[in-house]
mmCIF file of C-alpha atoms in Angstrom:
data_model
loop_
_atom_site.group_PDB
_atom_site.id
_atom_site.type_symbol
_atom_site.label_atom_id
_atom_site.label_comp_id
_atom_site.label_asym_id
_atom_site.label_seq_id
_atom_site.Cartn_x
_atom_site.Cartn_y
_atom_site.Cartn_z
ATOM 1 C CA MET A 14 119.091 67.642 128.673
ATOM 2 C CA ASP A 15 116.741 64.658 128.020
ATOM 3 C CA ARG A 16 117.338 61.914 125.669
ATOM 4 C CA VAL A 17 115.304 61.774 122.327
ATOM 5 C CA THR A 18 115.154 59.431 119.653
ATOM 6 C CA VAL A 19 115.592 60.342 116.146
ATOM 7 C CA HIS A 20 115.017 57.856 113.223
ATOM 8 C CA GLY A 21 115.076 54.888 115.941
ATOM 9 C CA GLU A 22 118.216 55.827 117.531
ATOM 10 C CA ALA A 23 118.761 57.660 120.901
ATOM 11 C CA ARG A 24 120.757 60.872 120.858
ATOM 12 C CA ALA A 25 121.279 63.862 122.917
ATOM 13 C CA GLY A 26 118.478 66.693 122.653
ATOM 14 C CA VAL A 27 116.620 69.181 124.467
ATOM 15 C CA ARG A 28 112.546 68.842 125.107
ATOM 16 C CA SER A 29 111.073 72.228 125.544
ATOM 17 C CA THR A 30 107.470 72.792 125.847
ATOM 18 C CA ALA A 31 105.054 75.887 126.417
ATOM 19 C CA ARG A 32 101.485 75.789 127.022
ATOM 20 C CA VAL A 33 98.631 78.593 127.151
ATOM 21 C CA THR A 34 94.999 78.513 128.078
ATOM 22 C CA ALA A 35 92.940 81.439 127.414
ATOM 23 C CA ARG A 36 89.458 81.932 128.950
ATOM 24 C CA ASP A 37 86.647 84.616 129.225
ATOM 25 C CA ASP A 38 86.866 86.187 132.375
ATOM 26 C CA GLY A 39 83.369 87.348 132.532
ATOM 27 C CA ARG A 40 84.137 90.933 132.809
ATOM 28 C CA GLY A 41 84.876 91.572 128.909
ATOM 29 C CA GLY A 42 88.333 90.566 128.980
ATOM 30 C CA THR A 43 90.628 87.456 128.683
ATOM 31 C CA ALA A 44 92.098 85.285 131.332
ATOM 32 C CA LEU A 45 95.226 83.069 131.352
ATOM 33 C CA PRO A 46 94.399 80.070 133.750
ATOM 34 C CA VAL A 47 97.451 78.155 132.336
ATOM 35 C CA LEU A 48 100.990 79.777 131.215
ATOM 36 C CA GLU A 49 103.486 77.302 131.458
ATOM 37 C CA SER A 50 106.843 76.606 130.064
ATOM 38 C CA GLU A 51 109.939 74.915 130.316
ATOM 39 C CA GLY A 52 113.412 74.107 128.612
ATOM 40 C CA SER A 53 114.034 76.692 125.997
ATOM 41 C CA PHE A 54 110.832 78.500 126.266
ATOM 42 C CA ALA A 55 109.732 81.197 128.562
ATOM 43 C CA LEU A 56 106.172 82.867 128.389
ATOM 44 C CA ARG A 57 105.442 86.282 129.130
ATOM 45 C CA ARG A 58 102.104 88.233 129.383
ATOM 46 C CA VAL A 59 102.066 91.410 127.664
ATOM 47 C CA ARG A 60 99.489 94.175 126.971
ATOM 48 C CA ALA A 61 97.247 93.723 123.958
ATOM 49 C CA PRO A 62 94.170 95.862 122.479
ATOM 50 C CA GLY A 63 90.779 95.365 123.728
ATOM 51 C CA SER A 64 89.791 92.333 125.333
ATOM 52 C CA ALA A 65 92.566 90.249 124.167
ATOM 53 C CA ALA A 66 95.334 88.632 126.516
ATOM 54 C CA GLY A 67 98.791 89.102 124.809
ATOM 55 C CA VAL A 68 101.577 86.431 125.217
ATOM 56 C CA MET A 69 105.127 86.552 124.220
ATOM 57 C CA LEU A 70 107.271 83.364 123.668
ATOM 58 C CA VAL A 71 110.778 84.058 124.574
ATOM 59 C CA GLY A 72 113.605 81.881 123.697
ATOM 60 C CA ALA A 73 115.530 80.998 126.982
ATOM 61 C CA MET A 74 118.191 79.095 125.209
ATOM 62 C CA SER A 75 119.415 78.807 121.480
ATOM 63 C CA GLY A 76 117.809 76.380 118.988
ATOM 64 C CA PRO A 77 116.465 74.277 117.923
ATOM 65 C CA LEU A 78 119.512 72.276 117.409
ATOM 66 C CA GLY A 79 119.857 68.924 115.835
ATOM 67 C CA GLY A 80 117.761 66.291 117.967
ATOM 68 C CA ASP A 81 115.811 68.914 119.981
ATOM 69 C CA HIS A 82 111.846 68.534 120.160
ATOM 70 C CA PHE A 83 110.196 71.884 120.705
ATOM 71 C CA THR A 84 106.332 71.735 121.345
ATOM 72 C CA VAL A 85 103.877 74.906 121.903
ATOM 73 C CA GLY A 86 100.349 74.512 122.750
ATOM 74 C CA ALA A 87 97.313 77.082 122.766
ATOM 75 C CA ASP A 88 93.658 76.507 123.700
ATOM 76 C CA VAL A 89 91.521 79.434 123.334
ATOM 77 C CA GLU A 90 88.161 78.697 124.987
ATOM 78 C CA ALA A 91 84.805 80.211 124.007
ATOM 79 C CA GLY A 92 84.469 83.832 124.233
ATOM 80 C CA ALA A 93 88.212 84.625 124.805
ATOM 81 C CA HIS A 94 90.702 86.367 122.392
ATOM 82 C CA LEU A 95 94.484 85.490 122.597
ATOM 83 C CA ARG A 96 97.279 87.153 120.740
ATOM 84 C CA ILE A 97 100.667 84.944 120.755
ATOM 85 C CA GLY A 98 103.996 86.524 119.192
ATOM 86 C CA SER A 99 107.531 85.868 119.723
ATOM 87 C CA VAL A 100 110.300 88.601 120.881
ATOM 88 C CA ALA A 101 112.823 87.382 118.124
ATOM 89 C CA ALA A 102 113.328 85.271 115.180
ATOM 90 C CA THR A 103 114.020 81.427 115.821
ATOM 91 C CA LEU A 104 117.247 80.265 114.462
ATOM 92 C CA ALA A 105 117.215 76.708 113.360
ATOM 93 C CA LEU A 106 120.919 75.613 113.985
ATOM 94 C CA PRO A 107 122.984 72.423 113.283
ATOM 95 C CA GLY A 108 124.209 71.642 116.664
ATOM 96 C CA GLN A 109 126.475 68.676 118.003
ATOM 97 C CA ALA A 110 123.825 66.057 117.958
ATOM 98 C CA LYS A 111 123.022 64.612 114.417
ATOM 99 C CA GLY A 112 119.461 64.291 113.403
ATOM 100 C CA GLU A 113 116.255 66.026 112.627
ATOM 101 C CA ALA A 114 115.259 68.759 115.036
ATOM 102 C CA ARG A 115 111.424 69.078 115.716
ATOM 103 C CA TYR A 116 109.042 72.074 116.074
ATOM 104 C CA ASP A 117 105.286 71.254 116.854
ATOM 105 C CA VAL A 118 102.681 73.797 117.301
ATOM 106 C CA ARG A 119 99.124 72.686 118.396
ATOM 107 C CA LEU A 120 96.210 75.279 118.257
ATOM 108 C CA THR A 121 92.583 74.885 119.431
ATOM 109 C CA VAL A 122 89.895 77.659 119.157
ATOM 110 C CA ALA A 123 86.699 77.124 120.510
ATOM 111 C CA ASP A 124 83.263 79.036 119.207
ATOM 112 C CA GLY A 125 83.091 82.642 119.694
ATOM 113 C CA ALA A 126 86.921 82.774 120.567
ATOM 114 C CA ARG A 127 89.814 84.195 118.574
ATOM 115 C CA LEU A 128 93.697 83.512 118.187
ATOM 116 C CA ASP A 129 95.962 85.313 116.468
ATOM 117 C CA TRP A 130 99.134 83.445 116.171
ATOM 118 C CA LEU A 131 101.915 85.912 114.973
ATOM 119 C CA PRO A 132 105.465 84.887 115.892
ATOM 120 C CA GLU A 133 108.540 86.154 114.393
ATOM 121 C CA GLN A 134 110.510 84.507 111.420
ATOM 122 C CA LEU A 135 111.991 81.186 111.422
ATOM 123 C CA ILE A 136 115.448 81.135 109.862
ATOM 124 C CA SER A 137 117.136 78.072 108.449
ATOM 125 C CA VAL A 138 120.775 78.052 109.162
ATOM 126 C CA ASP A 139 123.045 76.210 106.765
ATOM 127 C CA GLY A 140 123.571 72.833 108.124
ATOM 128 C CA SER A 141 120.493 72.523 110.252
ATOM 129 C CA ASP A 142 117.759 70.045 109.636
ATOM 130 C CA LEU A 143 114.221 71.109 110.918
ATOM 131 C CA ARG A 144 110.847 69.797 110.796
ATOM 132 C CA VAL A 145 107.860 72.012 111.808
ATOM 133 C CA THR A 146 104.368 70.845 112.157
ATOM 134 C CA THR A 147 101.657 73.367 112.898
ATOM 135 C CA ARG A 148 97.835 72.024 113.474
ATOM 136 C CA ALA A 149 95.026 74.017 114.157
ATOM 137 C CA ASP A 150 91.756 72.730 115.240
ATOM 138 C CA LEU A 151 88.736 75.150 114.965
ATOM 139 C CA ALA A 152 85.041 75.269 116.197
ATOM 140 C CA PRO A 153 82.586 76.473 113.465
ATOM 141 C CA GLY A 154 82.263 79.857 114.943
ATOM 142 C CA ALA A 155 85.985 80.199 115.774
ATOM 143 C CA ARG A 156 88.333 83.071 114.533
ATOM 144 C CA LEU A 157 91.858 82.548 113.419
ATOM 145 C CA VAL A 158 94.847 84.694 112.302
ATOM 146 C CA LEU A 159 97.895 82.824 111.627
ATOM 147 C CA ARG A 160 101.130 83.919 110.120
ATOM 148 C CA GLU A 161 104.070 81.860 109.263
ATOM 149 C CA GLU A 162 107.489 82.960 107.754
ATOM 150 C CA GLN A 163 110.551 81.164 106.815
ATOM 151 C CA VAL A 164 113.887 82.649 105.800
ATOM 152 C CA LEU A 165 116.366 80.255 104.053
ATOM 153 C CA GLY A 166 119.796 81.157 105.344
ATOM 154 C CA ARG A 167 121.413 83.928 107.012
ATOM 155 C CA VAL A 168 122.900 86.780 104.684
ATOM 156 C CA GLY A 169 125.340 85.367 102.152
ATOM 157 C CA GLU A 170 124.513 81.560 103.658
ATOM 158 C CA GLN A 171 122.722 78.345 102.073
ATOM 159 C CA PRO A 172 120.041 77.215 103.908
ATOM 160 C CA GLY A 173 119.707 74.217 105.873
ATOM 161 C CA ARG A 174 117.012 71.578 105.385
ATOM 162 C CA LEU A 175 113.502 72.899 106.220
ATOM 163 C CA THR A 176 110.193 70.912 106.020
ATOM 164 C CA SER A 177 107.092 72.674 107.248
ATOM 165 C CA ARG A 178 103.574 71.272 107.214
ATOM 166 C CA LEU A 179 100.454 73.480 108.038
ATOM 167 C CA THR A 180 96.972 71.768 108.702
ATOM 168 C CA LEU A 181 93.980 73.493 109.706
ATOM 169 C CA TYR A 182 90.555 71.708 110.599
ATOM 170 C CA ARG A 183 87.300 73.386 111.084
ATOM 171 C CA ALA A 184 84.650 71.440 112.910
ATOM 172 C CA GLY A 185 86.567 68.232 112.325
ATOM 173 C CA ARG A 186 87.072 68.914 108.642
ATOM 174 C CA PRO A 187 90.060 69.653 106.825
ATOM 175 C CA LEU A 188 90.359 73.250 105.666
ATOM 176 C CA LEU A 189 94.094 73.373 104.533
ATOM 177 C CA ASP A 190 96.782 70.898 104.295
ATOM 178 C CA GLN A 191 100.067 71.979 102.891
ATOM 179 C CA GLU A 192 103.617 70.953 103.101
ATOM 180 C CA LEU A 193 106.757 72.707 101.760
ATOM 181 C CA ALA A 194 110.498 71.424 101.821
ATOM 182 C CA CYS A 195 113.401 73.503 101.102
ATOM 183 C CA GLY A 196 117.280 72.988 101.075
ATOM 184 C CA PRO A 197 119.528 70.271 100.786
ATOM 185 C CA GLY A 198 117.841 66.802 100.387
ATOM 186 C CA ALA A 199 114.442 68.408 99.386
ATOM 187 C CA PRO A 200 112.631 67.131 96.532
ATOM 188 C CA GLY A 201 113.930 68.722 93.353
ATOM 189 C CA GLY A 202 112.219 71.964 92.175
ATOM 190 C CA TRP A 203 111.683 73.629 95.423
ATOM 191 C CA ASP A 204 114.031 76.624 94.200
ATOM 192 C CA GLY A 205 112.784 76.592 90.607
ATOM 193 C CA PRO A 206 110.310 78.965 88.828
ATOM 194 C CA ALA A 207 107.305 77.175 89.749
ATOM 195 C CA ALA A 208 108.148 77.302 93.676
ATOM 196 C CA LEU A 209 110.652 79.866 95.143
ATOM 197 C CA ALA A 210 112.443 81.101 92.051
ATOM 198 C CA GLY A 211 115.444 82.350 93.618
ATOM 199 C CA HIS A 212 113.643 84.143 96.678
ATOM 200 C CA ARG A 213 114.885 83.465 99.936
ATOM 201 C CA ALA A 214 111.777 84.477 102.041
ATOM 202 C CA LEU A 215 108.598 83.041 102.138
ATOM 203 C CA GLY A 216 105.433 83.142 104.217
ATOM 204 C CA GLN A 217 101.574 82.057 104.671
ATOM 205 C CA LEU A 218 98.905 84.131 106.485
ATOM 206 C CA VAL A 219 95.458 82.375 107.112
ATOM 207 C CA VAL A 220 92.665 84.196 108.188
ATOM 208 C CA VAL A 221 89.438 82.660 109.427
ATOM 209 C CA ARG A 222 86.504 84.465 109.954
ATOM 210 C CA PRO A 223 82.625 83.432 110.445
ATOM 211 C CA GLU A 224 81.527 86.364 107.989
ATOM 212 C CA PHE A 225 83.554 84.840 105.121
ATOM 213 C CA GLU A 226 80.682 82.466 104.576
ATOM 214 C CA THR A 227 78.729 85.002 102.975
ATOM 215 C CA ASP A 228 81.293 87.707 101.938
ATOM 216 C CA ARG A 229 84.739 86.096 101.020
ATOM 217 C CA PRO A 230 87.592 87.920 98.989
ATOM 218 C CA SER A 231 87.877 86.613 95.603
ATOM 219 C CA ALA A 232 91.321 85.034 94.545
ATOM 220 C CA ALA A 233 93.716 87.873 93.684
ATOM 221 C CA VAL A 234 97.366 88.478 92.838
ATOM 222 C CA LEU A 235 98.238 91.134 95.572
ATOM 223 C CA ASP A 236 101.206 92.792 94.135
ATOM 224 C CA ALA A 237 102.423 93.840 90.378
ATOM 225 C CA ASP A 238 105.501 91.386 90.402
ATOM 226 C CA GLY A 239 103.359 88.226 91.091
ATOM 227 C CA THR A 240 104.879 87.292 94.429
ATOM 228 C CA ALA A 241 102.061 87.009 96.536
ATOM 229 C CA ALA A 242 98.564 85.656 96.092
ATOM 230 C CA LEU A 243 95.325 85.346 97.736
ATOM 231 C CA MET A 244 93.264 81.925 97.260
ATOM 232 C CA PRO A 245 89.855 81.292 98.928
ATOM 233 C CA LEU A 246 89.801 78.057 100.994
ATOM 234 C CA ALA A 247 86.715 75.744 101.117
ATOM 235 C CA GLY A 248 85.280 77.318 103.997
ATOM 236 C CA PRO A 249 84.989 80.807 105.704
ATOM 237 C CA ALA A 250 88.974 81.137 105.268
ATOM 238 C CA VAL A 251 91.497 82.663 102.838
ATOM 239 C CA LEU A 252 95.153 81.637 102.382
ATOM 240 C CA VAL A 253 97.779 84.499 101.286
ATOM 241 C CA THR A 254 101.144 83.171 100.206
ATOM 242 C CA ALA A 255 104.276 85.342 99.367
ATOM 243 C CA VAL A 256 107.696 84.900 98.458
ATOM 244 C CA ALA A 257 110.205 88.042 98.799
ATOM 245 C CA SER A 258 114.089 88.582 98.556
ATOM 246 C CA ASP A 259 114.215 89.268 102.332
ATOM 247 C CA ALA A 260 112.182 88.985 105.566
ATOM 248 C CA LEU A 261 111.360 92.739 105.609
ATOM 249 C CA ARG A 262 109.749 92.789 102.366
ATOM 250 C CA LEU A 263 107.899 89.680 103.063
ATOM 251 C CA ARG A 264 106.641 91.123 106.341
ATOM 252 C CA ARG A 265 105.505 94.325 104.452
ATOM 253 C CA THR A 266 103.583 92.109 101.903
ATOM 254 C CA LEU A 267 101.772 89.954 104.568
ATOM 255 C CA ASP A 268 100.829 93.102 106.935
ATOM 256 C CA ALA A 269 99.322 94.897 103.965
ATOM 257 C CA ALA A 270 97.137 91.482 103.323
ATOM 258 C CA LEU A 271 96.032 91.342 106.906
ATOM 259 C CA ALA A 272 95.290 95.018 107.114
ATOM 260 C CA ASP A 273 92.560 94.318 104.054
ATOM 261 C CA LEU A 274 91.167 91.101 105.698
ATOM 262 C CA VAL A 275 90.702 91.911 109.403
#
């Protein structure tokens, strides 16, 4: 266990890292010259369709807990195709150490490369405090499928505090920058009619495809009750945002949207 600093104060916490590099193997497939993990993470290569390389993120320990700092990085080089998932949901837990936990994701995708970032849900447990930051840096000819899902509390439980920021850059220019804060201490209105409106599962799906430069889907409401919407971004990309009463309904909505977009 390492020492981390939270709000200027040293506290006990775990630093966990995972790093993947995907590279065109020159034979119509994708090699993984870098597949490294430590702390709470274990990385496993799995089968994937076509030319893609598949990687699963395995939680070797519980968490993130208060004071922990998790970091995941993926670098997809030109011509490679990488699919990253996780074997189970991530539980943000209170832990014995006070203070905020952090989970940082850094993704880089080169020209002619594709990354599918499809982890399981993040569940914010009562009493936890987690800040998640996800940043993707894309070359002009890069492709990206990115899904994020958050569940606020377990069954019959209030959520912890969860702050999630998602930023995407294409050719060095911002494509998307959004932040959501939920739970105790979050700005007022997060659970009101203009935000979650009582729903406890929320998710985002971003699809970036060069073909969207000339043939991009139009803005649309995706379901009859208005809980999912598609919005074109200022580039060859679209954002689907959805809320639902539970994780299963949320996944069905995002899966249906993804099937129409790729």
